[in-house]
Coordinates of N, CA and C in Angstrom, one line a residue:
M1 N 0.9 -1.2 0.1 CA -0.1 -0.2 0.0 C 1.2 1.2 0.1
D2 N 2.2 1.3 0.1 CA 2.9 2.3 0.2 C 2.6 3.1 -1.2
S3 N 2.8 2.5 -2.4 CA 2.3 3.1 -3.6 C 1.1 3.8 -3.8
I4 N 0.2 3.8 -2.6 CA -1.2 4.5 -2.4 C -1.1 5.8 -2.3
H5 N -2.0 6.9 -2.6 CA -2.0 7.9 -2.2 C -2.2 8.0 -0.8
P6 N -1.6 9.2 0.1 CA -2.0 8.7 1.3 C -3.6 9.1 1.7
L7 N -4.4 9.6 1.2 CA -5.7 10.1 1.0 C -6.3 8.6 1.2
V8 N -5.9 8.1 0.4 CA -6.7 6.4 -0.2 C -6.5 5.6 1.2
Q9 N -5.0 5.7 1.5 CA -4.5 4.9 2.9 C -5.6 5.3 3.9
Q10 N -6.0 6.7 4.5 CA -7.1 6.9 5.5 C -8.3 6.7 5.4
L11 N -8.8 5.7 4.4 CA -10.1 5.6 4.2 C -10.4 4.4 5.0
A12 N -12.0 4.6 5.4 CA -12.3 3.5 6.1 C -13.8 3.1 5.3
C13 N -14.1 1.9 5.2 CA -15.2 1.4 5.0 C -16.2 1.0 5.9
T14 N -17.6 1.5 5.9 CA -18.4 0.9 6.6 C -19.8 0.3 5.9
L15 N -20.3 -0.7 6.6 CA -21.7 -1.0 5.8 C -22.8 -0.7 6.6
L16 N -23.6 0.3 5.8 CA -24.8 0.4 6.5 C -25.9 0.3 6.0
P17 N -26.8 -0.2 7.0 CA -28.5 -0.4 6.3 C -29.0 0.5 5.8
G18 N -29.8 0.4 4.5 CA -30.4 1.7 4.0 C -31.9 2.0 4.8
S19 N -32.4 1.8 5.9 CA -32.9 2.4 7.0 C -32.8 1.8 8.2
Y20 N -33.2 2.3 9.3 CA -33.1 2.2 10.3 C -34.7 1.7 11.1
P21 N -34.7 0.8 12.3 CA -36.3 0.6 12.5 C -36.8 1.7 13.8
N22 N -38.1 1.8 14.0 CA -38.3 2.6 15.1 C -37.9 2.0 16.0
A23 N -37.1 3.4 17.2 CA -36.4 3.4 18.2 C -35.1 2.7 18.2
A24 N -34.5 2.9 16.6 CA -33.2 2.5 16.6 C -32.3 3.6 16.8
Q25 N -31.2 3.8 17.1 CA -30.3 4.8 17.0 C -29.3 4.9 16.0
V26 N -29.4 6.2 15.3 CA -28.8 6.4 13.6 C -27.6 6.7 13.9
P27 N -26.2 6.3 13.5 CA -25.1 6.9 13.4 C -25.1 8.1 12.7
P28 N -24.4 9.0 13.0 CA -23.9 10.4 12.1 C -23.9 9.9 10.8
L29 N -23.1 8.7 10.4 CA -22.6 8.5 9.2 C -23.6 8.4 8.2
Y30 N -24.8 7.6 8.6 CA -25.8 7.0 8.4 C -26.3 8.4 7.4
N31 N -26.8 9.6 8.3 CA -27.2 10.7 7.5 C -26.5 11.3 6.5
A32 N -25.0 11.6 6.9 CA -23.8 11.8 6.1 C -23.9 11.5 4.6
A33 N -24.2 10.2 4.6 CA -24.2 9.3 3.5 C -25.4 9.6 2.9
Y34 N -26.6 9.5 3.4 CA -28.0 9.8 3.0 C -27.7 11.4 2.2
A35 N -27.0 12.6 3.0 CA -26.9 13.4 2.2 C -26.3 13.4 0.8
Y36 N -24.9 13.0 1.2 CA -24.2 12.6 0.1 C -24.7 12.0 -1.2
W37 N -25.6 11.0 -1.1 CA -26.3 10.3 -2.1 C -27.6 11.3 -2.8
K38 N -28.5 11.6 -1.6 CA -29.4 12.6 -2.5 C -28.8 13.7 -3.0
K39 N -27.8 14.5 -2.7 CA -27.2 15.6 -3.1 C -26.4 15.3 -4.8
T40 N -26.0 14.2 -5.0 CA -25.3 13.2 -6.0 C -26.3 13.0 -7.3
W41 N -27.1 12.4 -7.0 CA -28.0 11.8 -7.8 C -29.2 12.8 -7.9
D42 N -29.6 13.6 -7.0 CA -30.5 14.7 -7.6 C -30.0 15.8 -8.7
E43 N -28.5 15.6 -8.4 CA -28.0 16.7 -9.6 C -27.3 15.7 -11.0
F44 N -27.6 14.6 -10.7 CA -27.1 13.5 -11.9 C -28.5 13.6 -12.7
F45 N -29.5 13.5 -12.2 CA -31.5 13.4 -12.9 C -31.4 14.7 -13.6
V46 N -31.2 15.7 -12.7 CA -31.3 16.6 -13.5 C -31.0 17.0 -14.6
K47 N -29.3 16.9 -14.6 CA -28.5 17.3 -15.8 C -29.0 16.1 -16.8
A48 N -29.1 15.2 -16.5 CA -30.1 13.8 -17.5 C -31.3 14.2 -18.2
G49 N -31.8 15.5 -17.6 CA -33.0 15.9 -18.3 C -34.1 15.1 -17.7
S50 N -33.9 14.1 -16.4 CA -35.1 13.5 -16.1 C -36.1 14.4 -15.0
G51 N -35.8 15.7 -14.6 CA -36.3 16.6 -13.9 C -36.1 16.5 -12.0
P52 N -36.4 17.2 -11.7 CA -35.9 17.0 -10.1 C -36.6 16.3 -9.1
G53 N -37.6 15.4 -9.6 CA -38.4 14.8 -9.1 C -38.1 13.1 -9.3
A54 N -37.6 12.8 -10.1 CA -36.8 11.7 -10.5 C -36.3 10.5 -9.9
L55 N -35.9 11.5 -8.6 CA -34.8 10.5 -7.3 C -36.0 10.1 -6.7
N56 N -35.9 8.6 -6.2 CA -36.7 7.9 -5.5 C -35.9 7.7 -4.5
I57 N -36.6 8.3 -3.3 CA -35.8 7.8 -1.7 C -36.2 6.3 -1.9
E58 N -36.9 5.8 -1.9 CA -37.2 4.5 -1.3 C -36.0 3.4 -2.0
N59 N -35.2 4.2 -3.2 CA -34.3 3.4 -3.5 C -33.2 3.3 -2.7
F60 N -33.1 4.2 -1.8 CA -31.8 4.2 -0.8 C -32.4 3.5 0.1
M61 N -33.7 3.4 1.0 CA -33.9 3.2 2.2 C -34.2 1.5 1.6
R62 N -34.3 0.8 0.5 CA -34.8 -0.3 0.5 C -33.6 -1.3 0.3
S63 N -32.2 -0.4 0.5 CA -31.1 -1.1 0.2 C -30.9 -2.4 1.7
R64 N -30.6 -3.4 1.2 CA -29.7 -4.0 2.3 C -28.3 -3.8 2.7
Y65 N -27.7 -2.9 1.7 CA -26.2 -2.4 1.9 C -26.2 -1.5 1.3
V66 N -25.6 -0.3 2.3 CA -25.0 1.2 1.5 C -23.4 1.1 1.7
I67 N -22.6 0.6 0.8 CA -21.1 0.4 1.3 C -20.9 2.0 0.8
V68 N -20.1 2.5 2.3 CA -19.7 4.0 2.4 C -18.2 4.2 2.5
L69 N -17.3 5.0 1.3 CA -15.9 5.4 2.0 C -15.9 6.2 2.5
H70 N -15.4 6.6 3.5 CA -15.2 7.8 4.3 C -14.1 7.7 5.2
R71 N -13.8 8.8 5.3 CA -12.7 9.8 6.2 C -13.1 10.2 7.5
E72 N -14.1 9.8 8.6 CA -14.9 10.3 9.5 C -16.1 10.5 8.9
L73 N -16.5 11.8 8.8 CA -17.6 11.9 8.4 C -17.6 12.3 6.8
E74 N -16.6 12.4 6.3 CA -16.4 13.1 5.3 C -16.8 11.8 4.3
V75 N -17.9 11.6 3.6 CA -18.1 10.6 2.5 C -17.4 10.7 1.2
V76 N -16.6 9.8 0.7 CA -15.7 9.9 -0.6 C -16.6 9.1 -1.2
G77 N -17.5 7.9 -1.5 CA -17.9 7.5 -2.3 C -18.8 6.3 -1.8
T78 N -20.2 5.8 -2.6 CA -21.0 4.8 -2.0 C -21.6 4.0 -3.1
L79 N -22.0 3.3 -2.7 CA -22.5 1.6 -3.5 C -24.1 1.3 -2.9
S80 N -24.8 1.2 -3.6 CA -25.8 0.7 -3.1 C -26.0 -0.6 -3.2
A81 N -26.9 -1.8 -2.5 CA -27.0 -2.8 -2.9 C -28.4 -3.5 -2.0
S82 N -29.3 -4.1 -2.8 CA -30.4 -4.7 -2.5 C -30.3 -6.2 -3.0
V83 N -31.1 -7.0 -1.8 CA -31.0 -8.4 -2.1 C -32.4 -8.8 -2.4
F84 N -32.2 -10.0 -3.5 CA -33.6 -10.6 -3.8 C -33.5 -12.3 -3.5
N85 N -34.7 -12.6 -3.1 CA -34.8 -14.1 -3.2 C -35.0 -14.6 -4.4
S86 N -34.6 -15.8 -4.8 CA -34.6 -16.0 -6.2 C -35.8 -16.9 -6.4
Q87 N -36.4 -17.5 -5.3 CA -37.5 -18.2 -5.2 C -38.9 -17.2 -5.3
A88 N -38.7 -16.2 -4.8 CA -40.1 -15.5 -4.7 C -40.4 -14.3 -5.8
D89 N -41.7 -14.9 -6.0 CA -42.3 -14.4 -7.6 C -42.4 -12.7 -7.5
T90 N -42.3 -12.0 -6.3 CA -42.1 -10.7 -6.4 C -41.1 -10.4 -6.9
T91 N -39.7 -11.1 -7.0 CA -38.2 -10.5 -7.2 C -38.2 -10.1 -8.5
Y92 N -39.3 -10.9 -9.5 CA -39.5 -11.1 -11.1 C -40.1 -9.9 -11.5
D93 N -40.8 -9.3 -10.7 CA -41.5 -8.2 -11.0 C -40.9 -6.6 -10.1
H94 N -39.8 -6.7 -9.7 CA -39.2 -5.7 -9.5 C -38.5 -5.4 -10.3
P95 N -38.6 -3.6 -10.9 CA -37.9 -2.9 -11.8 C -36.4 -3.4 -11.9
S96 N -35.8 -3.4 -11.2 CA -34.0 -3.7 -10.7 C -34.1 -5.2 -11.2
I97 N -35.0 -6.2 -11.4 CA -34.7 -7.2 -12.2 C -35.5 -7.6 -13.3
K98 N -36.5 -7.3 -13.3 CA -37.9 -7.4 -14.4 C -36.6 -7.2 -16.0
P99 N -36.2 -6.0 -15.9 CA -35.5 -5.8 -17.5 C -34.8 -6.8 -17.8
F100 N -34.1 -7.8 -17.0 CA -33.0 -8.7 -17.6 C -33.8 -10.0 -18.7
P101 N -33.0 -10.4 -19.6 CA -33.5 -11.3 -20.5 C -33.8 -12.6 -19.8
E102 N -34.8 -13.0 -20.3 CA -35.2 -14.6 -19.7 C -34.5 -15.6 -19.6
F103 N -33.3 -15.4 -20.3 CA -32.5 -16.5 -20.0 C -31.6 -16.6 -18.5
I104 N -31.4 -15.1 -18.2 CA -30.9 -14.8 -16.7 C -32.1 -15.1 -15.7
L105 N -33.2 -14.6 -16.2 CA -34.4 -14.9 -14.9 C -34.6 -16.3 -14.5
K106 N -34.2 -17.4 -15.8 CA -34.3 -18.6 -15.6 C -33.1 -19.1 -14.9
N107 N -32.2 -18.5 -14.6 CA -30.7 -18.7 -14.1 C -31.1 -18.6 -12.8
L108 N -31.7 -17.6 -12.3 CA -32.0 -17.2 -10.8 C -32.8 -17.9 -10.6
K109 N -33.5 -18.3 -11.2 CA -35.0 -19.1 -10.7 C -34.6 -20.4 -10.5
S110 N -33.9 -20.9 -11.2 CA -32.7 -22.4 -11.2 C -32.3 -22.7 -9.7
V111 N -31.7 -21.5 -9.1 CA -31.2 -21.7 -7.9 C -31.9 -21.9 -6.7
D112 N -32.2 -22.9 -5.7 CA -32.9 -23.4 -4.8 C -32.3 -23.9 -3.4
P113 N -32.0 -23.4 -2.1 CA -32.2 -21.8 -2.2 C -30.9 -20.8 -2.8
G114 N -31.6 -19.7 -2.8 CA -30.7 -18.7 -3.3 C -31.1 -17.4 -3.5
S115 N -30.0 -16.4 -3.3 CA -30.8 -15.1 -3.8 C -29.7 -14.2 -4.8
C116 N -29.7 -13.1 -5.3 CA -29.4 -12.2 -5.6 C -29.2 -10.7 -5.3
I117 N -27.8 -10.1 -5.4 CA -27.6 -8.9 -5.0 C -27.3 -7.8 -6.5
T118 N -28.2 -6.6 -6.0 CA -27.7 -5.6 -7.1 C -26.8 -4.8 -6.8
G119 N -26.1 -4.2 -7.4 CA -25.6 -2.9 -7.6 C -25.8 -1.7 -7.7
E120 N -26.2 -0.9 -7.1 CA -26.9 0.5 -7.4 C -26.0 2.0 -7.2
Y121 N -26.4 2.6 -8.1 CA -26.1 3.9 -7.1 C -24.3 4.3 -7.0
L122 N -23.8 3.9 -8.1 CA -22.2 3.7 -7.0 C -21.9 5.7 -7.7
S123 N -21.2 6.1 -6.9 CA -20.4 7.3 -7.1 C -19.1 7.7 -5.8
V124 N -18.5 8.3 -6.7 CA -17.0 8.7 -6.3 C -16.9 10.3 -6.2
H125 N -16.5 10.8 -5.1 CA -16.4 12.2 -4.7 C -15.3 12.8 -6.0
P126 N -15.7 13.8 -6.7 CA -14.3 14.5 -7.5 C -13.3 14.5 -7.1
S127 N -13.2 14.8 -5.6 CA -11.8 15.4 -5.1 C -11.3 13.8 -4.5
Y128 N -11.8 12.7 -5.5 CA -11.0 11.4 -4.8 C -11.0 10.6 -6.4
R129 N -11.2 11.4 -7.2 CA -11.0 10.6 -8.5 C -9.6 10.1 -8.8
K130 N -9.8 9.1 -9.8 CA -8.4 8.5 -10.5 C -7.6 9.2 -10.7
D131 N -7.6 10.4 -11.1 CA -6.5 11.2 -11.6 C -6.2 12.2 -10.9
V132 N -6.9 12.1 -9.4 CA -6.2 12.8 -8.3 C -5.5 12.2 -7.2
V133 N -6.1 10.7 -7.1 CA -5.4 9.8 -6.0 C -4.6 8.8 -6.8
G134 N -4.9 8.6 -8.1 CA -3.7 7.3 -8.8 C -4.5 6.1 -8.6
L135 N -5.6 5.8 -7.8 CA -6.4 4.7 -8.1 C -7.7 4.9 -8.2
S136 N -8.5 3.7 -8.7 CA -9.8 4.2 -9.2 C -11.0 3.3 -8.1
L137 N -11.0 4.7 -7.2 CA -12.5 4.1 -6.0 C -13.5 3.3 -6.6
A138 N -13.8 3.9 -7.7 CA -15.1 3.0 -8.3 C -14.8 1.9 -8.4
D139 N -13.0 1.0 -9.1 CA -13.1 0.0 -9.3 C -13.2 -0.6 -7.7
V140 N -12.5 -0.3 -6.6 CA -12.6 -0.7 -5.3 C -13.8 -0.7 -4.5
L141 N -14.7 0.4 -4.9 CA -16.4 -0.2 -4.1 C -17.2 -1.3 -5.1
V142 N -16.7 -1.7 -6.3 CA -17.2 -2.4 -6.8 C -16.7 -3.9 -6.3
G143 N -15.3 -4.1 -6.0 CA -14.8 -5.0 -5.5 C -15.4 -5.3 -4.2
L144 N -15.7 -4.3 -3.5 CA -16.6 -4.6 -2.0 C -17.7 -5.1 -2.2
L145 N -18.4 -4.9 -2.9 CA -19.8 -5.0 -3.2 C -19.6 -6.6 -3.8
L146 N -18.5 -7.1 -4.6 CA -18.4 -8.5 -4.9 C -17.9 -9.1 -3.7
E147 N -17.2 -8.4 -2.5 CA -16.9 -9.3 -1.1 C -18.3 -9.9 -0.7
I148 N -18.9 -8.9 -0.9 CA -20.1 -9.1 0.2 C -21.2 -10.3 -0.6
L149 N -20.9 -10.4 -2.2 CA -21.3 -11.9 -2.7 C -20.7 -12.7 -2.5
K150 N -19.8 -12.9 -2.3 CA -18.9 -14.2 -1.9 C -19.1 -14.1 -0.5
N151 N -19.6 -13.2 0.7 CA -19.1 -13.7 1.8 C -20.8 -13.7 2.6
D152 N -21.5 -13.3 1.8 CA -22.9 -13.5 2.1 C -24.2 -14.9 1.6
E153 N -23.4 -15.5 0.9 CA -24.0 -16.7 0.6 C -25.2 -16.1 -0.3
L154 N -24.7 -15.4 -1.2 CA -25.4 -14.9 -2.5 C -25.1 -15.7 -3.9
W155 N -26.0 -15.7 -4.7 CA -25.0 -16.5 -5.8 C -25.3 -15.5 -7.0
A156 N -25.5 -14.4 -7.0 CA -25.2 -13.6 -8.5 C -25.4 -11.9 -7.9
M157 N -24.7 -11.5 -9.0 CA -25.0 -9.9 -8.9 C -25.6 -9.2 -10.1
V158 N -26.4 -8.9 -10.1 CA -27.0 -7.9 -11.3 C -27.0 -6.2 -11.2
A159 N -26.8 -5.6 -12.3 CA -27.1 -4.3 -12.2 C -27.4 -3.8 -13.4
T160 N -27.8 -2.3 -13.6 CA -28.1 -1.3 -14.4 C -27.6 -0.2 -14.4
P161 N -25.9 -0.3 -14.6 CA -25.6 0.9 -14.6 C -25.8 1.7 -15.7
V162 N -25.5 3.2 -15.7 CA -25.6 4.5 -17.0 C -24.3 4.2 -17.5
R163 N -24.9 3.9 -19.1 CA -23.9 3.6 -20.0 C -22.5 4.2 -19.8
A164 N -22.9 6.0 -19.9 CA -22.0 7.0 -19.7 C -20.9 6.4 -18.9
A165 N -21.4 6.2 -17.3 CA -20.5 6.2 -16.4 C -19.2 5.0 -16.1
K166 N -19.6 4.1 -17.6 CA -18.7 3.3 -17.7 C -18.4 2.1 -16.4
V167 N -19.6 1.8 -15.8 CA -19.5 1.0 -14.5 C -19.1 -0.5 -15.3
A168 N -19.8 -0.7 -16.0 CA -20.0 -2.3 -17.0 C -18.5 -2.4 -17.3
E169 N -17.6 -1.5 -17.6 CA -16.6 -1.8 -17.9 C -15.4 -2.0 -16.5
I170 N -15.6 -1.7 -15.6 CA -14.8 -2.3 -14.2 C -15.7 -3.6 -14.3
T171 N -16.6 -3.6 -13.7 CA -17.5 -5.1 -13.8 C -16.6 -6.3 -14.3
V172 N -17.0 -5.8 -15.7 CA -16.0 -6.6 -16.4 C -14.9 -7.1 -16.1
K173 N -14.1 -6.5 -15.3 CA -12.6 -6.7 -14.9 C -12.8 -7.7 -13.7
Y174 N -13.8 -8.2 -13.3 CA -14.0 -8.8 -12.3 C -14.9 -10.3 -12.5
G175 N -14.9 -10.2 -14.1 CA -15.7 -11.5 -14.5 C -16.9 -11.3 -15.1
A176 N -17.5 -10.1 -14.9 CA -19.1 -9.9 -15.0 C -19.2 -10.0 -16.8
E177 N -20.1 -10.1 -17.4 CA -20.4 -9.8 -18.6 C -21.6 -8.7 -18.8
E178 N -21.7 -8.0 -20.1 CA -22.8 -7.2 -20.1 C -23.3 -7.8 -20.9
I179 N -24.8 -7.8 -20.9 CA -26.0 -9.0 -21.7 C -26.9 -7.9 -22.2
G180 N -26.9 -6.6 -22.3 CA -28.2 -6.0 -22.7 C -28.3 -4.7 -22.4
S181 N -28.9 -3.7 -23.5 CA -29.2 -2.5 -22.8 C -30.7 -2.3 -22.1
H182 N -31.0 -1.2 -22.0 CA -32.2 -1.0 -20.7 C -32.3 0.8 -20.7
L183 N -33.5 1.0 -20.9 CA -33.8 2.6 -20.8 C -34.3 2.7 -19.4
K184 N -33.7 3.8 -18.8 CA -34.3 3.7 -17.2 C -34.2 5.0 -16.8
I185 N -35.4 5.5 -16.3 CA -36.4 6.6 -16.1 C -35.6 8.1 -17.3
G186 N -35.3 7.3 -18.4 CA -35.0 8.2 -19.7 C -33.7 8.2 -20.1
V187 N -32.7 7.2 -19.0 CA -31.4 7.2 -19.3 C -31.0 5.7 -20.0
D188 N -30.0 6.0 -21.0 CA -29.2 4.6 -21.5 C -28.5 3.9 -20.5
C189 N -28.7 2.5 -19.9 CA -28.6 1.9 -19.6 C -27.7 0.6 -19.8
Q190 N -26.7 -0.2 -18.7 CA -26.5 -1.5 -19.6 C -26.9 -2.5 -18.1
M191 N -27.5 -3.8 -18.9 CA -27.4 -4.8 -18.0 C -26.1 -5.7 -17.8
I192 N -25.9 -5.6 -16.5 CA -24.4 -6.6 -16.3 C -24.7 -7.9 -15.6
Y193 N -24.0 -8.8 -15.4 CA -24.4 -9.8 -14.7 C -23.4 -10.7 -14.1
V194 N -23.3 -11.4 -13.1 CA -21.9 -11.9 -12.4 C -22.5 -12.8 -11.5
T195 N -21.7 -14.2 -11.5 CA -22.2 -15.3 -10.7 C -20.9 -15.4 -9.5
R196 N -20.9 -16.1 -8.5 CA -19.9 -16.1 -7.7 C -18.9 -17.3 -8.7
E197 N -19.2 -17.8 -9.3 CA -18.5 -18.6 -10.2 C -17.6 -18.2 -11.6
M198 N -18.1 -17.0 -11.9 CA -17.4 -16.0 -12.9 C -16.8 -15.3 -12.6
Y199 N -16.8 -14.6 -11.1 CA -15.8 -13.8 -10.5 C -14.2 -14.1 -10.3
H200 N -13.8 -13.1 -10.6 CA -12.0 -13.5 -10.5 C -11.5 -12.0 -9.9
A201 N -10.2 -12.2 -9.8 CA -9.6 -10.8 -9.2 C -9.7 -9.9 -9.8
H202 N -9.4 -8.6 -9.5 CA -9.3 -7.3 -10.6 C -7.6 -7.7 -11.1
P203 N -7.7 -7.3 -12.2 CA -6.0 -7.3 -12.9 C -5.2 -6.4 -12.1
D204 N -5.6 -5.2 -11.7 CA -4.9 -4.3 -10.8 C -4.5 -4.8 -9.3
S205 N -3.1 -5.2 -9.2 CA -3.3 -5.6 -7.5 C -3.4 -4.6 -6.3
R206 N -3.2 -3.5 -7.5 CA -3.4 -2.4 -6.2 C -4.7 -2.1 -5.8
V207 N -5.4 -2.7 -6.6 CA -7.2 -2.4 -6.3 C -7.4 -4.0 -5.6
M208 N -6.8 -4.6 -5.5 CA -7.0 -5.8 -4.7 C -6.5 -5.7 -3.6
D209 N -5.3 -4.8 -3.6 CA -4.9 -4.7 -1.7 C -5.9 -3.6 -1.4
A210 N -6.3 -2.6 -1.9 CA -7.2 -1.6 -1.1 C -8.6 -2.6 -0.9
V211 N -9.4 -3.2 -1.7 CA -10.6 -4.0 -1.3 C -10.2 -5.3 -0.3
G212 N -8.8 -5.6 0.1 CA -8.6 -6.5 0.9 C -8.5 -5.6 2.0
R213 N -7.8 -4.5 2.3 CA -7.4 -3.6 3.3 C -8.6 -3.2 3.9
L214 N -9.4 -2.6 3.2 CA -11.2 -1.8 3.4 C -12.0 -3.1 4.0
W215 N -12.1 -4.1 3.5 CA -12.8 -5.4 3.8 C -12.2 -6.1 5.1
G216 N -11.3 -6.4 5.2 CA -10.7 -6.9 6.6 C -10.8 -5.7 7.7
R217 N -11.1 -4.5 7.7 CA -11.2 -3.6 8.3 C -12.4 -2.8 8.6
R218 N -13.1 -3.1 7.8 CA -14.9 -2.5 7.9 C -15.1 -2.7 9.3
E219 N -16.6 -1.8 9.3 CA -17.1 -1.7 10.2 C -18.7 -2.5 9.7
D220 N -19.1 -3.4 9.9 CA -20.3 -3.7 9.7 C -21.8 -3.6 10.6
L221 N -22.5 -2.4 9.9 CA -23.6 -2.1 10.9 C -24.9 -2.6 10.5
V222 N -24.8 -3.9 9.1 CA -25.9 -4.7 8.9 C -26.0 -5.7 9.2
N223 N -24.7 -6.4 9.5 CA -24.9 -8.1 10.1 C -24.6 -7.8 11.6
Q224 N -24.1 -7.1 12.0 CA -23.6 -7.4 13.1 C -24.0 -5.8 13.9
R225 N -24.9 -5.1 13.8 CA -25.1 -4.1 14.9 C -25.9 -4.3 15.7
Q226 N -25.7 -3.6 16.6 CA -26.7 -3.8 18.0 C -28.0 -2.6 18.1
I227 N -29.3 -3.0 17.8 CA -30.0 -2.2 17.7 C -30.1 -1.6 19.1
R228 N -30.0 -0.6 19.3 CA -30.0 0.1 20.6 C -31.5 1.4 20.9
K229 N -32.3 0.9 21.6 CA -33.2 1.9 21.6 C -33.0 3.1 22.1
L230 N -33.4 4.2 21.8 CA -33.5 5.2 22.3 C -34.3 5.4 23.7
K231 N -32.8 6.3 24.6 CA -33.0 5.9 26.2 C -34.4 7.1 26.1
V232 N -35.3 7.0 27.0 CA -36.6 8.0 27.1 C -36.0 8.3 28.8
A233 N -36.3 9.3 29.0 CA -36.1 9.9 30.4 C -36.9 9.8 31.2
Q234 N -36.6 9.5 32.5 CA -37.8 8.9 33.3 C -38.5 9.9 34.1
A235 N -39.4 9.9 34.4 CA -40.1 10.6 35.1 C -39.5 11.2 36.6
A236 N -39.3 12.6 36.9 CA -39.0 12.5 38.1 C -39.9 11.7 39.6

């Protein structure tokens, strides 16, 4: 890691849930991540011509995981993921899954029991882009998502990233395939697909070193969090 920019070495990885139940204590990083996500994607959809109301906040709240790269409360990048049960009929009517070709849907349905994970809303703050820090944090975020795929007993990852963002090119480095196009909220998107068997390491060892370091030191507030009830002041 000595060749990595000092700012990258200072990063931490936290896995946040997309929402918290009633009476649960919400960490400050959750609100910081949401504020970053909302600002980033509100601006994106306005620039894309989809209008200021195109961003659906439910797409943040339904996430099983929100992968956050950060320096304390400074959010550097995020990538969201939802999990779908391959044996539930509702899965195949969900807009994140429904656009995929029939052969992909049949593959998912054939896994019993099985689940798939989505990759959504990938973004990196401009101050931490590759030309600034010398390493693609977008590639690192995708690598962290695939660590979830490998470690959470999931079978496949599917995604419909914006074509102009070139996210599909990143996932191909990990073994994914582009299997078609999809128009989402008026934006040209690609459909990508990777299974645990298709996955392989990223060709850039620096990316894999960063993924390994961040994953090994991650704070998981999804699977290991303790739900703490808000304290209620006792009556005197």
